[in-house]
CSV table of C-alpha atoms and ligand atoms in Angstrom, one decimal:
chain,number,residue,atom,x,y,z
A,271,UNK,CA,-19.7,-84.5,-90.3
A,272,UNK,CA,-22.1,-87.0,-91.1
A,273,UNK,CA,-24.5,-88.4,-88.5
A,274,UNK,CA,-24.0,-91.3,-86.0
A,275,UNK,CA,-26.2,-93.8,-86.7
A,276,UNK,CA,-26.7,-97.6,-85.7
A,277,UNK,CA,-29.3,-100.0,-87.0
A,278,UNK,CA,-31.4,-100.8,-84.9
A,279,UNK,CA,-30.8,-104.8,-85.7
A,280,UNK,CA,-26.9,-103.8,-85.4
A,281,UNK,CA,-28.0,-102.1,-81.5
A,282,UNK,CA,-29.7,-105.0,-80.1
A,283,UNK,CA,-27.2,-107.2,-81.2
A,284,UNK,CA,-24.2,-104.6,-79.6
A,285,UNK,CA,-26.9,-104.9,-76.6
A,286,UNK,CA,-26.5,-108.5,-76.8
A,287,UNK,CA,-23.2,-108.5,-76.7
A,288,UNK,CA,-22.3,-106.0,-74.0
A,289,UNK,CA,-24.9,-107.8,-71.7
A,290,UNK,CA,-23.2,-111.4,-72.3
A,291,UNK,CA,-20.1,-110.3,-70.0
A,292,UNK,CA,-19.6,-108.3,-66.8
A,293,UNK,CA,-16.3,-107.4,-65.3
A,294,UNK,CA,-15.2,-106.2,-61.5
A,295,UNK,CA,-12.3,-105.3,-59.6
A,296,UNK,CA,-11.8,-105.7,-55.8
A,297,UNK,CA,-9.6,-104.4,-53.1
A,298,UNK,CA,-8.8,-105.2,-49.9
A,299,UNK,CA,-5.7,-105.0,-46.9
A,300,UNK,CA,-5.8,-105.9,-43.6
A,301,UNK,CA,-3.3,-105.3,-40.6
A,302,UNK,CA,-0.9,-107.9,-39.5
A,303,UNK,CA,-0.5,-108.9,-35.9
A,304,UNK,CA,0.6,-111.4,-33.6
A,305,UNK,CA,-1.5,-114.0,-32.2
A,306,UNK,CA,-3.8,-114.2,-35.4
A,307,UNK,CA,-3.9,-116.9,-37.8
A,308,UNK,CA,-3.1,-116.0,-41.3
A,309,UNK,CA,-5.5,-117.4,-43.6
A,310,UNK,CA,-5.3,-116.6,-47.5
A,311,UNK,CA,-7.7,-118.5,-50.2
A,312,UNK,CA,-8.9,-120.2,-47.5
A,313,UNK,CA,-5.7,-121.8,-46.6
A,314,UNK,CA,-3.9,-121.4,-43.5
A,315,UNK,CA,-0.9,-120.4,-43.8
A,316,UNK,CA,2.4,-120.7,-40.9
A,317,UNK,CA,3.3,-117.1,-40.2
A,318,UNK,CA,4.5,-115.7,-36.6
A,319,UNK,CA,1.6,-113.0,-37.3
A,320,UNK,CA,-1.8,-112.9,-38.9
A,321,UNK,CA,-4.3,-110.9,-39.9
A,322,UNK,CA,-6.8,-108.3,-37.6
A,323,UNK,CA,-10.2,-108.3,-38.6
A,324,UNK,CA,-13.9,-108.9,-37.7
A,325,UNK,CA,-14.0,-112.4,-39.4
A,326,UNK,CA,-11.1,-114.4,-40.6
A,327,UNK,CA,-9.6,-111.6,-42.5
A,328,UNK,CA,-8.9,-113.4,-45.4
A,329,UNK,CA,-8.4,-110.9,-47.4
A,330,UNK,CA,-8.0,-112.6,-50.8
A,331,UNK,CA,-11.1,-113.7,-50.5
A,332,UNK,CA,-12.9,-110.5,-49.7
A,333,UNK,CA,-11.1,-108.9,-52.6
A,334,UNK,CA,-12.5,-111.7,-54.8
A,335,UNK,CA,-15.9,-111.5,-53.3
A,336,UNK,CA,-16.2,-107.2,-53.9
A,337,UNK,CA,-14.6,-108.0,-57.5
A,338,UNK,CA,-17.8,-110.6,-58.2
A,339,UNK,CA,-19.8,-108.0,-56.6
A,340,UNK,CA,-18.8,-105.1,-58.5
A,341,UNK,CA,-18.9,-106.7,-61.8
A,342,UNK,CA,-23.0,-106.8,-61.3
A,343,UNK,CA,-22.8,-103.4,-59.5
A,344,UNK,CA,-24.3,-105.4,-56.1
A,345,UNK,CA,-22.4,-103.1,-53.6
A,346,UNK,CA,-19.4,-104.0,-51.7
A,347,UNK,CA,-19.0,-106.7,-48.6
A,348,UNK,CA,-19.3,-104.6,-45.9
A,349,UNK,CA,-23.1,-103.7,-46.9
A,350,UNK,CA,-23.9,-107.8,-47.3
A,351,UNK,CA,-21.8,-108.5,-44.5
A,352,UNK,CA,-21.4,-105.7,-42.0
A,353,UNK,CA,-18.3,-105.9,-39.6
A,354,UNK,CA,-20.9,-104.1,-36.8
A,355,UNK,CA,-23.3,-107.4,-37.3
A,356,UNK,CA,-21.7,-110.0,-34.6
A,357,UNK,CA,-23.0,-112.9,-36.6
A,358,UNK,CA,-19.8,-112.3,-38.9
A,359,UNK,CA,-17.6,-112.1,-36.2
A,360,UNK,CA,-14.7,-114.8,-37.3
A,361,UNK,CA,-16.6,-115.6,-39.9
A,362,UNK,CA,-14.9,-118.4,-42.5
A,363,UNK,CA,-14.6,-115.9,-45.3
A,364,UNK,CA,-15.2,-119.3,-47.8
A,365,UNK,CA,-18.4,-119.3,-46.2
A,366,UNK,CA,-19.4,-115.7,-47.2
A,367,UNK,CA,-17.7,-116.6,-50.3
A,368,UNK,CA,-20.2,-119.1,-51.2
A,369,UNK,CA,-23.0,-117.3,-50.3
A,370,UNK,CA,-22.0,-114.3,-52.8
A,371,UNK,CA,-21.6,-117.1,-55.7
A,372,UNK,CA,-25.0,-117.6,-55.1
A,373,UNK,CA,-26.0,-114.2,-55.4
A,374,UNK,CA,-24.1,-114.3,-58.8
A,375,UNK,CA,-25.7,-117.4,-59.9
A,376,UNK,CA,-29.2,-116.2,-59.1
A,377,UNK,CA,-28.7,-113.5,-61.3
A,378,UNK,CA,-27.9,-115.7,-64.1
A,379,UNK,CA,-24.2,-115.3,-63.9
A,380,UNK,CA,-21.4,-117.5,-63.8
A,381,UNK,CA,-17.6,-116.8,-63.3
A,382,UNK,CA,-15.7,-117.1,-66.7
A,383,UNK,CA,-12.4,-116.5,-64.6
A,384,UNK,CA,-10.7,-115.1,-61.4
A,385,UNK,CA,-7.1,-113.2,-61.9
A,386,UNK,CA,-5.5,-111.7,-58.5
A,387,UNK,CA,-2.5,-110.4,-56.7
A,388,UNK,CA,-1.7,-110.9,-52.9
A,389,UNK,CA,0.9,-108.3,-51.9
A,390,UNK,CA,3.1,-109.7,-48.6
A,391,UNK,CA,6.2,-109.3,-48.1
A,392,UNK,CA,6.3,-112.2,-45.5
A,393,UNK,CA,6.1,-114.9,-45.7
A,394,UNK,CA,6.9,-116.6,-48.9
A,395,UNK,CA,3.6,-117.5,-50.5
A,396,UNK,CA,4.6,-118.9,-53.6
A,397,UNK,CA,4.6,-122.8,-51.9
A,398,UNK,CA,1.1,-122.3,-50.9
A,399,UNK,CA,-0.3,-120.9,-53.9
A,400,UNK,CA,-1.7,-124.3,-55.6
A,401,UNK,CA,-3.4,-125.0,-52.2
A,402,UNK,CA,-4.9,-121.3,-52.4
A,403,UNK,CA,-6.6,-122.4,-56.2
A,404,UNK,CA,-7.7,-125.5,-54.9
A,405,UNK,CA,-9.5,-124.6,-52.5
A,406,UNK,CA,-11.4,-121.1,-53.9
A,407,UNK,CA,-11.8,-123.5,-57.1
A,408,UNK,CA,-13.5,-125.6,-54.8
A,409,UNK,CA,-16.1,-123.8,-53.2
A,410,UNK,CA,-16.9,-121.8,-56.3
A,411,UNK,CA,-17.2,-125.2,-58.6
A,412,UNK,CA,-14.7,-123.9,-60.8
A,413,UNK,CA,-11.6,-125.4,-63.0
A,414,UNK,CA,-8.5,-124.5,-61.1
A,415,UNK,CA,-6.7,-122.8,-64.8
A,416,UNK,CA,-10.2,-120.5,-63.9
A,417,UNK,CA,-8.5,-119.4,-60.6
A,418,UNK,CA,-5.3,-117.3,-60.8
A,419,UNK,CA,-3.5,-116.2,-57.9
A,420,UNK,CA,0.1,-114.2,-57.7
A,421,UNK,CA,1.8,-112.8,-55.3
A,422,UNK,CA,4.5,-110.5,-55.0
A,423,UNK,CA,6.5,-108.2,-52.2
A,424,UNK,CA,6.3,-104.7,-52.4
A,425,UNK,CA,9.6,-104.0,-52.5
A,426,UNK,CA,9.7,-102.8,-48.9
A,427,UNK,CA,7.7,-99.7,-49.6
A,428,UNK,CA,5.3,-98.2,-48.0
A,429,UNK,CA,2.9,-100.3,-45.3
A,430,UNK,CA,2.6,-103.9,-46.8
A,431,UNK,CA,6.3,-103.2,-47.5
A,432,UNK,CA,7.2,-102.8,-43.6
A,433,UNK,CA,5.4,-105.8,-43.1
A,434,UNK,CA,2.1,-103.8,-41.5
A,435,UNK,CA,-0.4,-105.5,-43.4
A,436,UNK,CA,-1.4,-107.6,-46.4
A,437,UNK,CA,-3.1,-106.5,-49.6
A,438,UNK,CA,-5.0,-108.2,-52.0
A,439,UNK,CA,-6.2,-107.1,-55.8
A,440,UNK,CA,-8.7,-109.0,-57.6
A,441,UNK,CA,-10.4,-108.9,-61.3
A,442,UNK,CA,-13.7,-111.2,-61.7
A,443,UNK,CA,-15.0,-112.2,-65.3
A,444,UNK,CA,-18.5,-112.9,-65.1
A,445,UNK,CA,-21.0,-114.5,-68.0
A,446,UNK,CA,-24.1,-115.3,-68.7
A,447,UNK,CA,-22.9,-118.6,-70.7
A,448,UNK,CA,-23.0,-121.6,-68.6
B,235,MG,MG1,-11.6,-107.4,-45.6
C-alpha cells in the first residue's frame, strides 16, 4: 500500500480550513418545583411550577452557553460560574450568557448559528418560542434565522416525561469569519 502523503501546501491549507470552524454541544436539566419561576431563553414563561437551581435555572441558556464553551474546549459553566460562589446565586442566566459571548469573541470567534431542543412536557412552549429567539438573538447580536429553538415532550417517559424536570440540548457553530 502506497504511502500517505499530503503536501505540505495542501496541509496548511486543510489546517486552514479545519481552524475556520469550531463546533460544541451542550446539556443541561433542571428539577421542576412549585414556587419558582420558569424562565427559558430568557423569557418567563406562566407555569404553576418552575425550575430549582442556584441562579435562574434557565436551562436553555446554560445548554447554549456549555455548547459555545465546548466548541473552543473552554470547560463547562459550572467551572466559570460555580453554583458554590454566592455571587451567582439567581443569577439572570442572559447575563452569564453575555459574558461567555465575550469570552468567544475575544478569542476571535463568532457564532455562525445556534440549533437546540427544550424537552417539557408542560407547558406548551410552542407560543413562546419566537419570544425565546428574540431575546437570545438579542443579547448575543445575532439574526434571529441564526437562533433555532424546538421543543418537544418526551412522550411521558422517563423524568422530564413525569413532569420532574426540564431538559435542554444545544449545538453551537462557531467561526472565525465575521
Ligand atoms: Mg444548569
Amino acid at each position: 500500500m502506497a504511502p500517505l502523503s499530503v503536501s505540505v501546501e495542501n496541509q496548511q491549507r486543510k489546517e486552514t480550513t479545519m481552524s475556520a470552524i469550531r463546533i460544541g454541544n451542550g446539556y443541561d436539566i433542571h428539577r421542576l418545583v412549585p414556587e419558582r419561576p420558569l424562565i427559558l431563553g430568557g423569557v418567563k414563561i406562566p407555569h404553576d411550577l418552575g425550575l430549582l437551581g442556584h441562579s435562574d435555572a434557565d436551562v436553555l441558556t446554560h445548554a447554549i452557553m456549555d455548547a459555545m464553551l465546548g466548541a473552543l474546549s473552554l470547560g463547562d459553566i459550572g467551572h466559570y460560574f460555580p453554583p458554590s460562589d454566592p455571587q451567582w446565586a439567581g443569577a439572570d442566566s442572559l447575563k452569564l450568557l453575555r459574558q461567555v459571548n465575550q469570552l468567544v469573541h475575544d478569542q476571535g470567534w463568532h457564532i455562525g448559528n445556534i440549533d437546540s431542543v427544550i424537552v417539557a412536557e408542560r407547558p406548551k412552549l410552542k407560543p413562546h418560542i419566537v419570544a425565546m429567539r428574540d431575546r437570545l438573538a438579542e443579547v448575543l447580536n445575532l439574526q434571529v434565522n441564526q437562533v433555532g429553538i424546538k421543543a418537544t415532550t418526551n412522550e411521558k417517559l422517563d423524568a422530564t416525561g413525569r413532569e420532574e424536570g426540564i431538559a435542554a440540548y444545544a449545538v453551537v457553530l462557531l467561526t472565525t469569519a465575521p
